[in-house]
Amino acid sequence: MWKAIGAILLPHVGGGLNGALIKPETDTWYQALKKPSWRPPSKAFAIVWSSLYTGMGYASYVVWRDGGGINGPARLPLTLYATQMMLNWSWSPIFFCFHSLKWSMVDIVFLWCNVAACAYEFWKINQTAGILMAPYLCWLTLALSLNYCIWRDNKEIQEPKKQ
């Protein structure tokens, strides 16, 4: 049970740290960007990400449990999972802190591909784990589209913020 709880909490920790890191930028820089009319309301993001992090965390636990851990058949799926978490957590600073719409787009394309591969590999170990990754992939499709539209519609601010 504790391993499952740890696996569920891990994505939330990175997400929470990112949330604290990007908060000043969401209140200022992000508000000034041109965004498509179909963008979800800001309050939806925290709710959706909490649900997604819980599902993907539990899915990773199930794959670890049923796939013999990192030294068993779960090695590839868990490596993909770790990689997608790094891509996931890196997107927010790239987009919000460095103001790099282009590189955040590159990151999210790699993230989408990685999550698709991860979901497929999870499915091969445990079908429920694969299914738990599906909402994440759907949300990333929306996020990728949103990132693209913001990149396209804000050409005048394409220079990343200097640190």
CSV table of C-alpha atoms in Angstrom, one decimal:
chain,number,residue,atom,x,y,z
A,1,MET,CA,0.0,0.0,0.0
A,2,TRP,CA,2.8,2.5,0.9
A,3,LYS,CA,4.5,1.9,-2.5
A,4,ALA,CA,1.2,2.7,-4.3
A,5,ILE,CA,0.8,5.9,-2.2
A,6,GLY,CA,4.4,6.9,-3.0
A,7,ALA,CA,4.0,6.3,-6.7
A,8,ILE,CA,0.8,8.4,-6.6
A,9,LEU,CA,2.4,11.3,-4.7
A,10,LEU,CA,5.6,11.5,-6.8
A,11,PRO,CA,4.0,13.2,-9.8
A,12,HIS,CA,2.1,15.6,-7.5
A,13,VAL,CA,5.4,16.7,-5.8
A,14,GLY,CA,6.9,17.8,-9.2
A,15,GLY,CA,3.6,19.4,-10.2
A,16,GLY,CA,3.3,21.3,-7.0
A,17,LEU,CA,6.9,22.6,-7.1
A,18,ASN,CA,6.2,23.7,-10.7
A,19,GLY,CA,3.0,25.4,-9.7
A,20,ALA,CA,4.8,27.4,-7.1
A,21,LEU,CA,7.6,28.2,-9.5
A,22,ILE,CA,5.4,29.5,-12.3
A,23,LYS,CA,2.7,31.3,-10.3
A,24,PRO,CA,4.2,34.8,-10.7
A,25,GLU,CA,4.4,34.3,-14.5
A,26,THR,CA,0.8,33.0,-14.8
A,27,ASP,CA,-0.4,36.1,-13.1
A,28,THR,CA,1.6,38.5,-15.3
A,29,TRP,CA,3.2,37.3,-18.6
A,30,TYR,CA,0.7,34.5,-19.4
A,31,GLN,CA,-2.2,36.8,-18.9
A,32,ALA,CA,-0.9,39.2,-21.6
A,33,LEU,CA,-0.6,36.4,-24.2
A,34,LYS,CA,-3.1,36.0,-27.0
A,35,LYS,CA,-4.9,32.7,-26.3
A,36,PRO,CA,-7.6,30.9,-28.3
A,37,SER,CA,-11.2,31.2,-27.2
A,38,TRP,CA,-11.5,27.5,-26.6
A,39,ARG,CA,-8.8,27.5,-23.9
A,40,PRO,CA,-10.0,25.8,-20.7
A,41,PRO,CA,-10.6,28.2,-17.7
A,42,SER,CA,-7.5,28.6,-15.6
A,43,LYS,CA,-9.1,27.0,-12.6
A,44,ALA,CA,-9.6,23.8,-14.6
A,45,PHE,CA,-5.8,23.2,-14.9
A,46,ALA,CA,-5.1,22.4,-11.3
A,47,ILE,CA,-8.1,20.1,-11.1
A,48,VAL,CA,-7.3,18.2,-14.3
A,49,TRP,CA,-3.6,17.9,-13.4
A,50,SER,CA,-4.3,16.5,-10.0
A,51,SER,CA,-6.5,13.8,-11.5
A,52,LEU,CA,-4.0,13.0,-14.2
A,53,TYR,CA,-1.1,12.9,-11.8
A,54,THR,CA,-3.0,10.5,-9.5
A,55,GLY,CA,-4.0,8.2,-12.4
A,56,MET,CA,-0.5,8.1,-13.9
A,57,GLY,CA,1.1,7.6,-10.5
A,58,TYR,CA,-1.1,4.6,-9.8
A,59,ALA,CA,-0.6,3.2,-13.2
A,60,SER,CA,3.2,3.3,-12.7
A,61,TYR,CA,2.8,1.5,-9.4
A,62,VAL,CA,0.6,-1.2,-11.1
A,63,VAL,CA,3.2,-1.7,-13.9
A,64,TRP,CA,6.0,-1.8,-11.3
A,65,ARG,CA,4.1,-4.4,-9.3
A,66,ASP,CA,2.9,-6.6,-12.1
A,67,GLY,CA,6.0,-6.2,-14.3
A,68,GLY,CA,8.6,-7.3,-11.8
A,69,GLY,CA,10.0,-3.9,-10.9
A,70,ILE,CA,12.8,-2.1,-12.7
A,71,ASN,CA,14.7,-5.3,-13.3
A,72,GLY,CA,11.8,-7.2,-14.9
A,73,PRO,CA,9.7,-6.7,-18.0
A,74,ALA,CA,8.6,-3.3,-16.6
A,75,ARG,CA,12.1,-1.8,-17.2
A,76,LEU,CA,11.1,-0.2,-20.6
A,77,PRO,CA,7.7,1.0,-19.5
A,78,LEU,CA,9.1,2.5,-16.3
A,79,THR,CA,12.0,4.2,-18.1
A,80,LEU,CA,9.4,5.7,-20.5
A,81,TYR,CA,7.4,6.8,-17.5
A,82,ALA,CA,10.4,8.5,-15.8
A,83,THR,CA,11.3,10.2,-19.1
A,84,GLN,CA,7.8,11.5,-19.6
A,85,MET,CA,7.8,12.8,-16.1
A,86,MET,CA,11.0,14.8,-16.8
A,87,LEU,CA,9.5,16.1,-20.0
A,88,ASN,CA,6.3,17.0,-18.2
A,89,TRP,CA,8.0,18.8,-15.4
A,90,SER,CA,10.4,20.6,-17.7
A,91,TRP,CA,7.6,22.1,-19.9
A,92,SER,CA,6.3,24.6,-17.3
A,93,PRO,CA,9.7,26.3,-16.7
A,94,ILE,CA,10.4,26.4,-20.4
A,95,PHE,CA,7.0,27.9,-21.2
A,96,PHE,CA,6.4,30.2,-18.2
A,97,CYS,CA,9.8,31.0,-16.8
A,98,PHE,CA,11.9,31.2,-19.9
A,99,HIS,CA,9.0,32.4,-22.1
A,100,SER,CA,10.1,30.1,-24.8
A,101,LEU,CA,7.0,29.3,-26.8
A,102,LYS,CA,9.1,27.4,-29.5
A,103,TRP,CA,11.0,25.2,-27.1
A,104,SER,CA,8.0,24.5,-25.0
A,105,MET,CA,6.3,23.3,-28.3
A,106,VAL,CA,9.3,21.0,-28.9
A,107,ASP,CA,9.1,19.7,-25.4
A,108,ILE,CA,5.4,18.9,-25.6
A,109,VAL,CA,5.7,17.1,-28.9
A,110,PHE,CA,8.3,14.8,-27.4
A,111,LEU,CA,6.2,14.5,-24.3
A,112,TRP,CA,3.1,13.5,-26.3
A,113,CYS,CA,5.1,10.8,-28.2
A,114,ASN,CA,6.7,9.6,-25.0
A,115,VAL,CA,3.4,9.3,-23.2
A,116,ALA,CA,1.8,7.4,-26.2
A,117,ALA,CA,4.7,4.9,-26.1
A,118,CYS,CA,4.5,4.7,-22.3
A,119,ALA,CA,0.7,4.0,-22.4
A,120,TYR,CA,1.3,1.3,-25.0
A,121,GLU,CA,4.0,-0.3,-22.9
A,122,PHE,CA,1.9,0.0,-19.7
A,123,TRP,CA,-0.9,-1.7,-21.6
A,124,LYS,CA,1.3,-4.7,-22.4
A,125,ILE,CA,2.1,-5.2,-18.7
A,126,ASN,CA,-1.4,-4.3,-17.3
A,127,GLN,CA,-4.3,-3.1,-19.4
A,128,THR,CA,-5.8,-1.0,-16.6
A,129,ALA,CA,-2.5,0.8,-16.3
A,130,GLY,CA,-2.6,1.5,-20.1
A,131,ILE,CA,-6.1,2.8,-19.8
A,132,LEU,CA,-5.2,5.1,-16.9
A,133,MET,CA,-2.8,6.8,-19.2
A,134,ALA,CA,-5.4,7.6,-21.9
A,135,PRO,CA,-6.9,10.7,-20.2
A,136,TYR,CA,-3.4,12.1,-19.9
A,137,LEU,CA,-2.8,11.6,-23.6
A,138,CYS,CA,-6.1,13.3,-24.4
A,139,TRP,CA,-5.3,16.2,-22.2
A,140,LEU,CA,-1.8,16.5,-23.7
A,141,THR,CA,-3.4,16.6,-27.2
A,142,LEU,CA,-5.4,19.6,-26.0
A,143,ALA,CA,-2.3,21.1,-24.3
A,144,LEU,CA,-0.2,20.6,-27.5
A,145,SER,CA,-2.9,22.3,-29.6
A,146,LEU,CA,-3.1,25.2,-27.1
A,147,ASN,CA,0.7,25.5,-27.0
A,148,TYR,CA,0.8,25.6,-30.8
A,149,CYS,CA,-1.9,28.3,-31.0
A,150,ILE,CA,-0.2,30.5,-28.4
A,151,TRP,CA,3.1,30.1,-30.3
A,152,ARG,CA,1.5,30.9,-33.6
A,153,ASP,CA,-0.5,33.9,-32.3
A,154,ASN,CA,2.3,35.5,-30.3
A,155,LYS,CA,5.0,35.9,-32.9
A,156,GLU,CA,6.1,39.3,-31.6
A,157,ILE,CA,7.3,37.8,-28.3
A,158,GLN,CA,9.3,34.9,-29.6
A,159,GLU,CA,12.6,35.8,-27.8
A,160,PRO,CA,13.0,33.8,-24.6
A,161,LYS,CA,13.3,35.7,-21.4
A,162,LYS,CA,16.9,36.4,-20.4
A,163,GLN,CA,17.8,35.1,-17.0
